[in-house]
Tab-separated table of C-alpha atoms in Angstrom:
chain	number	residue	atom	x	y	z
A	1	MET	CA	151.633	-179.340	-74.547
A	2	ILE	CA	153.927	-179.573	-71.358
A	3	PHE	CA	152.085	-182.626	-70.271
A	4	TRP	CA	153.693	-184.566	-73.056
A	5	ARG	CA	157.527	-183.268	-72.438
A	6	VAL	CA	158.625	-186.656	-71.821
A	7	LYS	CA	162.166	-187.249	-71.646
A	8	PRO	CA	163.198	-190.486	-73.109
A	9	LEU	CA	164.731	-193.011	-70.800
A	10	ASP	CA	167.639	-193.414	-73.011
A	11	GLN	CA	168.131	-189.704	-73.246
A	12	ILE	CA	168.152	-189.591	-69.478
A	13	LEU	CA	171.083	-192.125	-69.314
A	14	GLU	CA	172.900	-190.180	-72.128
A	15	THR	CA	172.452	-186.996	-70.226
A	16	ALA	CA	173.784	-188.477	-67.036
A	17	GLU	CA	176.583	-189.772	-69.050
A	18	LYS	CA	177.753	-186.324	-69.931
A	19	LYS	CA	177.778	-184.772	-66.668
A	20	SER	CA	178.146	-187.367	-64.043
A	21	LEU	CA	178.990	-188.207	-60.634
A	22	LYS	CA	181.970	-190.551	-59.458
A	23	ARG	CA	181.007	-193.921	-58.944
A	24	GLN	CA	182.200	-195.027	-55.534
A	25	LEU	CA	179.322	-196.638	-53.294
A	26	GLY	CA	178.891	-200.527	-53.014
A	27	ALA	CA	175.901	-202.666	-51.864
A	28	LEU	CA	177.216	-202.148	-47.881
A	29	GLN	CA	177.568	-198.813	-48.236
A	30	LEU	CA	173.966	-197.970	-49.772
A	31	THR	CA	172.192	-200.375	-47.218
A	32	LEU	CA	174.002	-198.358	-44.445
A	33	LEU	CA	173.303	-195.280	-45.955
A	34	GLY	CA	169.683	-196.376	-46.306
A	35	VAL	CA	169.762	-197.410	-42.449
A	36	GLY	CA	171.404	-194.152	-41.533
A	37	ALA	CA	168.685	-192.222	-43.296
A	38	VAL	CA	165.753	-194.198	-42.074
A	39	ILE	CA	166.667	-194.987	-38.329
A	40	GLY	CA	166.561	-191.577	-36.783
A	41	THR	CA	164.048	-188.971	-35.522
A	42	GLY	CA	161.280	-190.899	-36.349
A	43	ILE	CA	162.025	-193.444	-33.803
A	44	PHE	CA	164.169	-191.245	-31.621
A	45	VAL	CA	162.082	-188.383	-31.042
A	46	LEU	CA	158.282	-189.084	-32.857
A	47	THR	CA	157.693	-192.236	-30.957
A	48	ALA	CA	156.400	-189.489	-28.176
A	49	GLU	CA	154.261	-187.897	-30.790
A	50	ALA	CA	152.753	-191.141	-32.166
A	51	GLY	CA	151.727	-192.235	-28.484
A	52	GLN	CA	149.994	-188.655	-28.171
A	53	LYS	CA	147.880	-189.519	-31.403
A	54	ALA	CA	147.052	-193.209	-30.900
A	55	GLY	CA	148.597	-194.394	-27.625
A	56	PRO	CA	149.650	-197.767	-27.632
A	57	GLY	CA	147.882	-198.216	-30.831
A	58	MET	CA	150.751	-196.658	-32.339
A	59	MET	CA	152.288	-200.369	-32.767
A	60	ILE	CA	149.551	-200.728	-35.444
A	61	ALA	CA	150.589	-197.483	-37.113
A	62	PHE	CA	154.084	-198.609	-37.257
A	63	VAL	CA	152.841	-201.489	-39.149
A	64	ILE	CA	150.438	-199.485	-41.563
A	65	ALA	CA	153.569	-197.017	-42.266
A	66	ALA	CA	155.733	-199.919	-42.836
A	67	THR	CA	153.717	-201.837	-45.211
A	68	VAL	CA	153.044	-198.709	-47.340
A	69	CYS	CA	156.712	-198.109	-47.450
A	70	ALA	CA	157.566	-201.624	-48.468
A	71	LEU	CA	154.864	-201.381	-51.266
A	72	ALA	CA	156.680	-197.996	-52.531
A	73	ALA	CA	160.385	-199.679	-51.954
A	74	LEU	CA	159.370	-202.402	-54.501
A	75	ALA	CA	158.355	-199.878	-57.090
A	76	TYR	CA	161.396	-197.700	-56.369
A	77	ALA	CA	163.813	-200.700	-56.893
A	78	GLU	CA	162.333	-201.466	-60.398
A	79	LEU	CA	162.815	-197.820	-61.545
A	80	ALA	CA	166.243	-197.416	-59.937
A	81	SER	CA	167.671	-200.566	-61.349
A	82	MET	CA	166.550	-199.448	-64.696
A	83	LEU	CA	167.523	-195.621	-64.565
A	84	PRO	CA	170.552	-195.764	-62.117
A	85	VAL	CA	171.073	-191.990	-62.202
A	86	SER	CA	170.679	-189.305	-59.804
A	87	GLY	CA	167.254	-188.025	-59.272
A	88	SER	CA	164.946	-190.477	-57.444
A	89	ALA	CA	161.337	-189.935	-58.352
A	90	TYR	CA	162.031	-187.086	-60.267
A	91	THR	CA	164.163	-188.329	-62.782
A	92	TYR	CA	161.704	-191.522	-63.059
A	93	THR	CA	158.736	-189.268	-63.426
A	94	TYR	CA	160.518	-187.186	-66.118
A	95	GLY	CA	161.053	-190.478	-68.180
A	96	VAL	CA	157.142	-191.606	-67.839
A	97	LEU	CA	154.693	-188.909	-66.949
A	98	GLY	CA	156.558	-185.853	-68.287
A	99	GLU	CA	157.755	-182.742	-67.443
A	100	PHE	CA	155.243	-180.954	-66.030
A	101	VAL	CA	154.602	-183.810	-63.539
A	102	ALA	CA	158.450	-184.381	-62.963
A	103	TRP	CA	158.704	-180.922	-61.955
A	104	ILE	CA	156.056	-181.043	-59.272
A	105	VAL	CA	157.338	-184.132	-57.754
A	106	GLY	CA	160.791	-182.523	-57.809
A	107	TRP	CA	159.398	-179.488	-56.259
A	108	ALA	CA	157.708	-181.556	-53.577
A	109	LEU	CA	160.784	-183.388	-52.941
A	110	VAL	CA	162.134	-180.194	-51.257
A	111	LEU	CA	159.574	-180.843	-48.781
A	112	GLU	CA	160.546	-184.652	-48.231
A	113	TYR	CA	164.399	-184.057	-48.051
A	114	ALA	CA	165.143	-180.333	-46.872
A	115	ILE	CA	162.460	-180.166	-44.357
A	116	GLY	CA	163.067	-183.577	-43.536
A	117	ALA	CA	166.637	-182.731	-42.556
A	118	SER	CA	165.266	-179.668	-40.508
A	119	VAL	CA	163.142	-182.306	-38.546
A	120	VAL	CA	165.937	-184.426	-37.851
A	121	SER	CA	168.292	-181.137	-36.876
A	122	VAL	CA	165.342	-180.248	-34.383
A	123	GLY	CA	165.116	-183.738	-33.011
A	124	TRP	CA	168.871	-183.905	-32.514
A	125	SER	CA	168.803	-180.485	-30.607
A	126	GLY	CA	166.144	-182.118	-28.463
A	127	TYR	CA	168.315	-184.929	-27.510
A	128	MET	CA	171.486	-182.460	-27.150
A	129	ASN	CA	169.374	-180.097	-24.610
A	130	GLY	CA	168.193	-182.989	-22.460
A	131	LEU	CA	171.692	-184.196	-21.967
A	132	LEU	CA	172.956	-180.822	-21.094
A	133	ALA	CA	170.139	-180.425	-18.472
A	134	HIS	CA	170.707	-183.914	-17.003
A	135	SER	CA	174.769	-184.414	-17.337
A	136	ASP	CA	176.883	-183.384	-14.541
A	137	MET	CA	179.986	-184.465	-16.549
A	138	PHE	CA	181.258	-187.051	-14.457
A	139	GLY	CA	180.888	-184.887	-11.404
A	140	LEU	CA	182.748	-181.781	-12.923
A	141	VAL	CA	179.615	-179.671	-12.487
A	142	GLN	CA	176.195	-179.468	-10.957
A	143	PRO	CA	173.233	-181.126	-13.216
A	144	GLY	CA	171.802	-178.180	-15.519
A	145	ALA	CA	174.813	-176.213	-15.369
A	146	LEU	CA	175.703	-176.684	-19.174
A	147	ALA	CA	171.977	-176.162	-20.214
A	148	LEU	CA	171.644	-173.148	-22.600
A	149	PRO	CA	168.830	-170.409	-22.091
A	150	GLU	CA	165.677	-171.573	-22.907
A	151	PHE	CA	165.125	-169.053	-25.775
A	152	LEU	CA	167.955	-170.827	-27.571
A	153	ARG	CA	166.687	-174.608	-26.766
A	154	SER	CA	163.875	-174.204	-29.124
A	155	GLY	CA	162.321	-172.343	-32.362
A	156	LEU	CA	159.240	-170.148	-32.379
A	157	TYR	CA	155.852	-171.605	-31.415
A	158	THR	CA	157.205	-173.984	-29.146
A	159	GLY	CA	158.309	-171.499	-26.084
A	160	GLY	CA	161.844	-170.477	-27.696
A	161	THR	CA	163.095	-168.091	-30.319
A	162	PHE	CA	166.026	-169.750	-32.027
A	163	ASN	CA	166.927	-173.233	-31.874
A	164	LEU	CA	170.825	-172.910	-31.639
A	165	LEU	CA	172.182	-176.486	-31.635
A	166	ALA	CA	169.697	-177.488	-34.769
A	167	PHE	CA	171.324	-174.516	-36.658
A	168	LEU	CA	174.701	-175.473	-35.882
A	169	ILE	CA	174.271	-179.167	-36.675
A	170	SER	CA	172.628	-178.237	-39.949
A	171	LEU	CA	175.977	-176.370	-40.805
A	172	ALA	CA	178.168	-178.659	-39.812
A	173	VAL	CA	176.798	-181.524	-41.995
A	174	THR	CA	176.829	-179.082	-45.049
A	175	PHE	CA	180.371	-178.928	-44.601
A	176	LEU	CA	180.727	-182.768	-44.410
A	177	LEU	CA	178.811	-183.269	-47.808
A	178	VAL	CA	180.644	-180.578	-49.601
A	179	ILE	CA	184.146	-182.191	-48.706
A	180	GLY	CA	183.008	-185.581	-50.328
A	181	THR	CA	180.464	-188.213	-50.659
A	182	SER	CA	182.787	-191.223	-50.050
A	183	LYS	CA	183.909	-189.263	-46.890
A	184	SER	CA	180.523	-188.891	-45.842
A	185	ALA	CA	179.538	-192.734	-46.449
A	186	ARG	CA	182.356	-193.763	-44.248
A	187	VAL	CA	181.380	-191.269	-41.328
A	188	ASN	CA	178.038	-192.725	-41.917
A	189	SER	CA	178.821	-196.215	-41.451
A	190	VAL	CA	180.324	-195.407	-37.979
A	191	LEU	CA	177.199	-193.526	-36.639
A	192	VAL	CA	174.934	-196.254	-38.033
A	193	ALA	CA	176.622	-198.827	-35.790
A	194	ILE	CA	176.390	-196.722	-32.824
A	195	LYS	CA	172.521	-196.003	-33.632
A	196	ILE	CA	172.019	-199.685	-33.984
A	197	VAL	CA	173.832	-200.382	-30.621
A	198	ALA	CA	171.662	-197.773	-28.841
A	199	LEU	CA	168.289	-199.134	-29.840
A	200	THR	CA	169.452	-202.696	-29.163
A	201	VAL	CA	170.392	-201.777	-25.624
A	202	PHE	CA	167.083	-199.850	-25.032
A	203	ILE	CA	165.304	-203.077	-26.415
A	204	LEU	CA	167.025	-205.067	-23.772
A	205	ILE	CA	166.112	-202.989	-21.170
A	206	ALA	CA	162.715	-201.989	-21.994
A	207	VAL	CA	160.975	-205.180	-23.490
A	208	PRO	CA	161.530	-207.398	-20.215
A	209	ALA	CA	159.906	-204.307	-18.317
A	210	VAL	CA	156.923	-204.335	-20.404
A	211	LYS	CA	153.348	-204.912	-18.419
A	212	SER	CA	150.107	-205.757	-20.172
A	213	SER	CA	148.355	-202.889	-17.909
A	214	ASN	CA	150.260	-200.214	-19.940
A	215	PHE	CA	148.413	-201.433	-23.002
A	216	GLU	CA	144.816	-200.513	-21.766
A	217	PRO	CA	143.118	-198.941	-23.439
A	218	PHE	CA	144.991	-199.805	-26.405
A	219	LEU	CA	143.168	-197.428	-28.873
A	220	PRO	CA	142.297	-194.371	-26.838
A	221	GLY	CA	142.089	-192.198	-29.657
A	222	GLY	CA	140.448	-194.523	-31.877
A	223	TRP	CA	140.948	-195.027	-35.555
A	224	GLY	CA	141.194	-191.532	-36.343
A	225	SER	CA	139.909	-188.823	-38.345
A	226	PRO	CA	141.229	-186.998	-42.011
A	227	LEU	CA	140.439	-183.768	-40.161
A	228	GLY	CA	141.741	-184.494	-36.466
A	229	GLY	CA	144.925	-185.844	-37.431
A	230	VAL	CA	144.878	-188.096	-34.428
A	231	GLY	CA	144.009	-191.728	-33.684
A	232	VAL	CA	145.863	-194.605	-35.550
A	233	LEU	CA	145.545	-193.561	-38.900
A	234	GLY	CA	147.006	-189.822	-37.634
A	235	ALA	CA	149.861	-191.563	-35.817
A	236	ALA	CA	150.633	-193.663	-38.755
A	237	ALA	CA	150.629	-190.379	-41.334
A	238	SER	CA	153.324	-188.925	-38.474
A	239	ILE	CA	155.176	-192.091	-37.905
A	240	PHE	CA	155.769	-192.607	-41.836
A	241	PHE	CA	158.367	-190.186	-41.292
A	242	ALA	CA	160.312	-192.883	-39.278
A	243	TYR	CA	160.384	-194.784	-42.389
A	244	VAL	CA	161.202	-192.144	-44.888
A	245	GLY	CA	164.914	-192.348	-46.254
A	246	PHE	CA	165.185	-195.527	-48.036
A	247	ASP	CA	164.576	-193.829	-51.289
A	248	ALA	CA	167.404	-191.726	-50.698
A	249	VAL	CA	169.255	-194.635	-51.601
A	250	SER	CA	168.103	-194.323	-55.191
A	251	THR	CA	169.331	-190.546	-55.378
A	252	ALA	CA	172.770	-192.323	-54.991
A	253	ALA	CA	172.492	-194.314	-58.009
A	254	GLU	CA	174.642	-192.394	-60.281
A	255	GLU	CA	177.333	-192.591	-57.647
A	256	THR	CA	176.882	-196.357	-57.202
A	257	LYS	CA	179.146	-199.201	-58.359
A	258	ASN	CA	177.034	-202.247	-60.126
A	259	PRO	CA	173.589	-200.262	-59.621
A	260	ASN	CA	171.654	-202.808	-61.265
A	261	ARG	CA	172.382	-205.160	-58.404
A	262	ASN	CA	173.251	-202.827	-55.677
A	263	ILE	CA	170.551	-200.307	-55.779
A	264	PRO	CA	167.713	-202.963	-54.849
A	265	ILE	CA	169.603	-204.409	-52.172
A	266	GLY	CA	170.015	-201.261	-50.501
A	267	LEU	CA	166.544	-200.180	-50.612
A	268	ILE	CA	164.910	-203.139	-49.644
A	269	GLY	CA	167.539	-204.351	-47.301
A	270	SER	CA	167.540	-201.163	-45.442
A	271	LEU	CA	163.987	-200.998	-44.942
A	272	GLY	CA	163.503	-204.660	-43.868
A	273	ILE	CA	166.377	-203.788	-40.859
A	274	CYS	CA	164.798	-200.685	-39.861
A	275	THR	CA	161.079	-202.203	-39.686
A	276	ILE	CA	162.173	-204.830	-37.274
A	277	PHE	CA	163.963	-202.336	-34.950
A	278	TYR	CA	161.253	-200.219	-34.935
A	279	LEU	CA	158.323	-202.849	-33.896
A	280	LEU	CA	160.645	-203.814	-31.159
A	281	VAL	CA	161.305	-200.472	-29.950
A	282	GLY	CA	157.632	-199.098	-30.003
A	283	TYR	CA	156.626	-202.358	-28.069
A	284	GLY	CA	159.221	-201.824	-25.337
A	285	ALA	CA	158.324	-197.898	-24.881
A	286	ALA	CA	154.883	-198.377	-24.979
A	287	GLY	CA	154.580	-201.170	-22.774
A	288	SER	CA	157.504	-200.433	-20.323
A	289	VAL	CA	156.583	-196.914	-18.928
A	290	GLY	CA	153.207	-196.222	-20.839
A	291	ALA	CA	152.366	-194.114	-23.958
A	292	GLN	CA	148.671	-193.080	-23.212
A	293	PRO	CA	148.063	-189.575	-24.549
A	294	ILE	CA	146.844	-186.803	-22.774
A	295	LEU	CA	143.194	-186.195	-23.234
A	296	GLY	CA	141.166	-183.011	-23.773
A	297	PRO	CA	137.884	-182.063	-22.495
A	298	ASP	CA	136.239	-184.107	-25.191
A	299	GLY	CA	137.931	-187.145	-24.378
A	300	MET	CA	139.999	-187.232	-27.587
A	301	PRO	CA	143.732	-186.986	-27.522
A	302	LEU	CA	144.968	-183.145	-27.675
A	303	GLU	CA	147.008	-182.066	-30.986
A	304	PRO	CA	150.766	-182.326	-30.449
A	305	GLY	CA	152.057	-178.995	-30.972
A	306	SER	CA	149.061	-177.116	-29.809
A	307	ASP	CA	149.067	-174.676	-26.996
A	308	ALA	CA	146.698	-176.906	-24.927
A	309	MET	CA	149.311	-179.651	-25.402
A	310	ALA	CA	152.238	-177.451	-24.292
A	311	ALA	CA	150.408	-176.324	-21.182
A	312	ALA	CA	149.516	-179.920	-20.337
A	313	CYS	CA	153.002	-180.823	-20.584
A	314	ALA	CA	154.232	-178.037	-18.603
A	315	ALA	CA	154.282	-180.278	-15.323
A	316	SER	CA	154.240	-183.594	-16.780
A	317	GLU	CA	156.673	-186.438	-17.097
A	318	ALA	CA	154.682	-188.517	-19.415
A	319	LEU	CA	156.448	-189.962	-22.368
A	320	VAL	CA	154.236	-188.373	-25.078
A	321	CYS	CA	155.465	-184.927	-23.279
A	322	SER	CA	159.323	-185.672	-23.930
A	323	LYS	CA	161.594	-184.283	-26.686
A	324	GLU	CA	163.799	-187.211	-25.889
A	325	PRO	CA	161.468	-190.390	-25.487
A	326	LEU	CA	164.205	-193.148	-25.459
A	327	ALA	CA	166.256	-191.716	-23.096
A	328	HIS	CA	163.367	-190.394	-21.048
A	329	ALA	CA	161.889	-193.920	-20.905
A	330	LEU	CA	165.127	-195.480	-19.301
A	331	ARG	CA	165.203	-192.834	-16.840
A	332	MET	CA	161.606	-193.454	-15.799
A	333	LEU	CA	162.692	-197.213	-15.527
A	334	GLY	CA	165.530	-196.401	-13.205
A	335	PHE	CA	168.380	-196.440	-15.708
A	336	SER	CA	169.265	-192.719	-15.528
A	337	THR	CA	172.879	-193.341	-16.536
A	338	ILE	CA	172.187	-195.715	-19.378
A	339	GLY	CA	169.294	-193.113	-20.373
A	340	ASN	CA	171.892	-190.500	-20.807
A	341	TRP	CA	174.081	-192.552	-22.922
A	342	ILE	CA	171.239	-193.257	-25.211
A	343	GLY	CA	170.835	-189.464	-25.575
A	344	VAL	CA	174.640	-189.509	-26.347
A	345	ALA	CA	174.136	-191.880	-29.022
A	346	ALA	CA	171.014	-190.099	-30.745
A	347	ILE	CA	173.407	-187.082	-30.508
A	348	LEU	CA	176.095	-188.949	-32.349
A	349	ALA	CA	174.200	-190.929	-34.670
A	350	LEU	CA	171.246	-188.446	-35.880
A	351	PRO	CA	173.663	-186.414	-38.096
A	352	SER	CA	173.624	-189.312	-40.183
A	353	VAL	CA	170.020	-189.068	-41.072
A	354	ILE	CA	170.484	-185.167	-41.866
A	355	LEU	CA	173.314	-185.916	-44.018
A	356	MET	CA	171.350	-188.504	-46.085
A	357	MET	CA	168.321	-186.011	-46.194
A	358	MET	CA	170.410	-183.431	-47.410
A	359	PHE	CA	172.421	-185.593	-49.672
A	360	GLY	CA	169.005	-186.462	-51.369
A	361	GLN	CA	168.004	-183.050	-51.800
A	362	THR	CA	171.280	-181.985	-53.509
A	363	ARG	CA	171.226	-184.885	-55.767
A	364	VAL	CA	167.731	-184.061	-57.020
A	365	PHE	CA	168.341	-180.249	-57.545
A	366	PHE	CA	171.489	-181.173	-59.123
A	367	THR	CA	169.459	-183.271	-61.607
A	368	MET	CA	166.823	-180.635	-62.370
A	369	SER	CA	169.732	-177.904	-62.855
A	370	ARG	CA	170.960	-180.439	-65.377
A	371	ASP	CA	167.646	-180.727	-67.230
A	372	GLY	CA	167.712	-176.954	-67.626
A	373	LEU	CA	164.675	-176.621	-64.929
A	374	LEU	CA	166.942	-174.811	-62.700
A	375	PRO	CA	169.823	-172.523	-63.119
A	376	GLU	CA	172.966	-174.375	-64.559
A	377	ALA	CA	175.297	-172.916	-61.894
A	378	LEU	CA	173.642	-175.117	-59.282
A	379	SER	CA	175.016	-178.362	-61.248
A	380	LYS	CA	178.682	-176.983	-60.835
A	381	VAL	CA	180.699	-179.771	-59.341
A	382	HIS	CA	183.741	-178.858	-57.122
A	383	PRO	CA	187.057	-179.467	-59.057
A	384	ARG	CA	188.536	-181.020	-56.052
A	385	PHE	CA	185.784	-182.446	-54.147
A	386	HIS	CA	183.797	-183.770	-56.776
A	387	THR	CA	180.523	-182.824	-55.266
A	388	PRO	CA	177.861	-180.508	-56.116
A	389	HIS	CA	178.994	-177.764	-53.695
A	390	VAL	CA	176.838	-174.655	-54.801
A	391	ILE	CA	173.458	-176.525	-54.264
A	392	THR	CA	174.802	-178.095	-51.289
A	393	ILE	CA	175.722	-174.778	-49.483
A	394	ILE	CA	172.299	-173.388	-50.275
A	395	THR	CA	170.540	-176.359	-49.199
A	396	GLY	CA	172.460	-176.389	-45.886
A	397	LEU	CA	171.648	-172.706	-45.332
A	398	VAL	CA	167.822	-173.423	-46.012
A	399	VAL	CA	167.869	-176.464	-43.526
A	400	ALA	CA	169.801	-174.734	-40.957
A	401	PHE	CA	167.201	-171.606	-40.779
A	402	CYS	CA	164.117	-174.079	-40.768
A	403	SER	CA	165.330	-176.342	-38.151
A	404	ALA	CA	166.256	-172.861	-36.048
A	405	LEU	CA	162.672	-171.832	-36.097
A	406	PHE	CA	160.039	-174.368	-36.524
A	407	PRO	CA	159.005	-177.356	-34.472
A	408	VAL	CA	159.546	-180.803	-34.981
A	409	GLY	CA	156.138	-182.141	-35.340
A	410	LYS	CA	154.673	-179.647	-37.841
A	411	LEU	CA	157.844	-179.761	-39.897
A	412	ALA	CA	157.444	-183.831	-39.878
A	413	ASP	CA	153.928	-183.628	-41.317
A	414	THR	CA	155.046	-181.209	-43.996
A	415	SER	CA	157.891	-183.556	-44.980
A	416	ASN	CA	155.553	-186.395	-45.321
A	417	SER	CA	153.285	-184.618	-47.657
A	418	GLY	CA	155.903	-184.368	-50.322
A	419	THR	CA	157.394	-187.742	-49.759
A	420	LEU	CA	153.812	-189.591	-50.273
A	421	LEU	CA	153.049	-187.596	-53.533
A	422	ALA	CA	156.748	-188.795	-54.944
A	423	PHE	CA	156.103	-192.381	-53.557
A	424	ALA	CA	152.662	-192.363	-55.365
A	425	MET	CA	153.993	-190.945	-58.646
A	426	VAL	CA	156.733	-193.827	-58.759
A	427	SER	CA	154.312	-196.394	-58.115
A	428	ILE	CA	152.109	-194.985	-61.123
A	429	GLY	CA	155.284	-194.982	-63.291
A	430	VAL	CA	156.054	-198.377	-62.891
A	431	LEU	CA	152.620	-199.366	-64.200
A	432	ILE	CA	152.863	-197.150	-67.303
A	433	LEU	CA	156.217	-198.348	-68.313
A	434	ARG	CA	155.102	-201.837	-67.858
A	435	LYS	CA	152.551	-201.142	-70.715
A	436	GLN	CA	154.721	-198.861	-72.772
A	437	GLN	CA	158.081	-200.435	-72.784
A	438	PRO	CA	157.422	-204.252	-71.677
A	439	ASP	CA	160.591	-205.332	-73.582
A	440	ARG	CA	163.017	-203.013	-71.653
A	441	LYS	CA	165.369	-204.627	-69.631
A	442	ARG	CA	164.584	-204.653	-65.879
A	443	PRO	CA	167.406	-206.009	-63.728
A	444	PHE	CA	164.731	-205.797	-60.813
A	445	ARG	CA	160.905	-206.444	-61.500
A	446	THR	CA	158.266	-205.637	-58.922
A	447	PRO	CA	156.596	-208.678	-58.000
A	448	LEU	CA	152.803	-208.848	-58.722
A	449	ALA	CA	153.058	-204.871	-59.960
A	450	TRP	CA	149.534	-204.767	-60.762
A	451	LEU	CA	148.679	-205.550	-57.196
A	452	VAL	CA	151.483	-204.063	-55.535
A	453	CYS	CA	151.845	-200.437	-57.151
A	454	PRO	CA	147.647	-199.672	-57.024
A	455	LEU	CA	148.273	-200.628	-53.334
A	456	ALA	CA	151.242	-198.567	-52.492
A	457	VAL	CA	149.146	-195.404	-54.099
A	458	PHE	CA	146.139	-196.200	-52.203
A	459	GLY	CA	147.972	-196.176	-48.989
A	460	CYS	CA	150.077	-193.000	-49.790
A	461	LEU	CA	146.494	-191.326	-50.232
A	462	LEU	CA	145.200	-192.684	-47.212
A	463	LEU	CA	148.180	-191.517	-45.048
A	464	PHE	CA	147.909	-188.005	-47.033
A	465	VAL	CA	144.409	-187.307	-45.913
A	466	ASN	CA	145.128	-188.047	-42.320
A	467	LEU	CA	148.032	-185.542	-42.098
A	468	SER	CA	147.591	-182.420	-40.045
A	469	MET	CA	145.584	-179.557	-41.881
A	470	THR	CA	148.618	-177.347	-41.407
A	471	ALA	CA	150.684	-179.973	-43.597
A	472	LYS	CA	148.100	-179.789	-46.306
A	473	ILE	CA	147.832	-176.219	-46.374
A	474	VAL	CA	151.582	-176.119	-46.595
A	475	PHE	CA	151.884	-178.668	-49.311
A	476	VAL	CA	149.026	-176.993	-51.422
A	477	THR	CA	150.871	-173.603	-51.145
A	478	TRP	CA	154.328	-174.882	-51.886
A	479	ALA	CA	153.050	-176.553	-54.995
A	480	ALA	CA	151.459	-173.144	-56.241
A	481	ILE	CA	154.788	-171.481	-55.664
A	482	GLY	CA	156.282	-174.249	-57.458
A	483	LEU	CA	154.028	-174.021	-60.543
A	484	VAL	CA	154.928	-170.095	-60.629
A	485	VAL	CA	158.432	-170.731	-60.678
A	486	TYR	CA	158.172	-173.292	-63.466
A	487	ARG	CA	156.222	-171.334	-65.675
A	488	LEU	CA	158.426	-168.132	-65.609
A	489	TYR	CA	161.944	-170.199	-65.653
A	490	GLY	CA	161.996	-173.955	-66.272
A	491	TYR	CA	159.306	-173.936	-69.099
A	492	ARG	CA	161.712	-171.446	-71.234
A	493	ARG	CA	164.649	-173.160	-70.075
A	494	SER	CA	164.224	-176.601	-70.130
A	495	GLN	CA	166.056	-178.885	-72.410
A	496	LEU	CA	162.851	-180.152	-73.970
A	497	ALA	CA	161.531	-176.506	-74.507
A	498	ALA	CA	160.961	-175.985	-78.428
A	499	SER	CA	163.765	-173.314	-78.430
A	500	ASN	CA	166.358	-176.038	-76.988
A	501	ALA	CA	165.141	-179.151	-78.713
A	502	ALA	CA	167.035	-178.396	-81.963
C-alpha cells in the first residue's frame, strides 16, 4: 500500500548525509532570509487587492492571516529542529504520513514556491513600470519617456501580451541562485535592509496622516463568502501570501550551521518582525489615503482581476487600482519624490523574495529527486558552485514564463492553495509524531501542541475555502496531474518501492 510507505526519520537523516549540501548559514542569515522571503509582494503590491476585497477591514485580514501563520510556524519549528534536512513540508510528511501524501504535498509546494516567485516577479515589474512612467531621470528626460510599450508592461488578461520586466528579473535571480547559496544570502542581507528602511519611511509619513473618516465604512464587503472571495475572509485568503515564505527557512535546514538552534530562531523571528511591519503599513495606507473598494451594481466589491474591475480602474486613481500601492499612496499625500524612492526600494528589494521562493522550490525538488520520486539528474550538484544547478535552471524558466503571461492576483491565490495544504499537513504531522515517537529528541517543542496544531489546520481550511474559485480549480487540476506523474514514474522509481527496497 502506497499510503504505508513511510520513510523512517533516521533513514531521512542518513540519506541526506550521503548527498548533502554545504552547511554555511547561521541564525542571523536565516532570519534575514525569512524576512527577505516574507516582506515583499504581499505588502508592496497585494495591499491594493486586500483593500478592494475588504476595504479598511483588511486590518482584520492581516491579523487573521498572521495568526494562522504563527500557529503553523510553531509546528514547522518542531519538525525542522528534529529533521534538519532539505525538503520542508515534503520531507516531514514523508517521515510521518507516508510517500503518497508526501508526493501530494511536494507537488503542491510547486504552487507555493514556483508560482509564488512568479507573483513577486509580476509585483516587481509593476513598481518598475510605475517608476519608468513617473521618472524624469533627474531632469534628463520627460516623465514617461522611458516607459515600455503597453503590451510589454503586463501579461495576458490584464491588457498586455508579455510582461518583459517580470521575465527578465526571474532569469536574473536564477543566475544568482546557480552561482551559490552563500553569495545569495549576502546579497539578500543588503536587500532586506533596503526593504525595511523603505517600509519604515512609509510608516513615518503615512501614519501621522491617518484620518478616522477613511475607516468608514470599516467592513464594506462584510466578512465574505466562500464563493465570492471578497470580504474580510476573502482578503485574508489573499493577503495570506504576504506571510508566505517563513517556511522557506526550513528548506535551508541542510545548509544551516547548528540547525537545532538556528531553524526555530529563523522561523519565529522572521514572522514576528514581519507581522509588526504589516500592521503598521496597512494602518498607514488605509488611514491616510483610504482603501475603500470599488463597488458593483449589487453594492459588493468588484472581484480583483475581473473585466469589470479593470474597466472601473481605467480612469481611477484609487489606491485599490494601483499596481504600486505604497508609492502611489505617498504621491497622493504629496510626497511624489519619496514615493518614487519607495518604488526604487521595492525594485531593489523584491528580488530577494523571488530568490527565496525559487530557493525553496529547488530544494524541495532536489530532495524529491534524491528520494527517487523525480529523475536523479535533477539532484545533480554543480562541482564548482555546490548548488543543484539543473533544477534551478528549470525552475527559473518556468517562473519566468509564468510571470510574463499571468496576472498577480490570480497567481497569488493559486500559490496560497498549495501553501495551505502544506501547512495543514505539517501541523498534523507534529501530532502524529507526538503519539508514535514520544521519546524522540525535540530541540524545539511546539507549546500546547494539541491546541495549536488543530487550530492551525482549521485556519488553513478556513482560508482555503475563501480563495477564489479559479485558484481552487487550478489546485484540483494540478493535484490530478501530480497523481498521474506519481503513478507513471515515482511509484516505481521510489527508493521505498519494493523493487528498490533490497
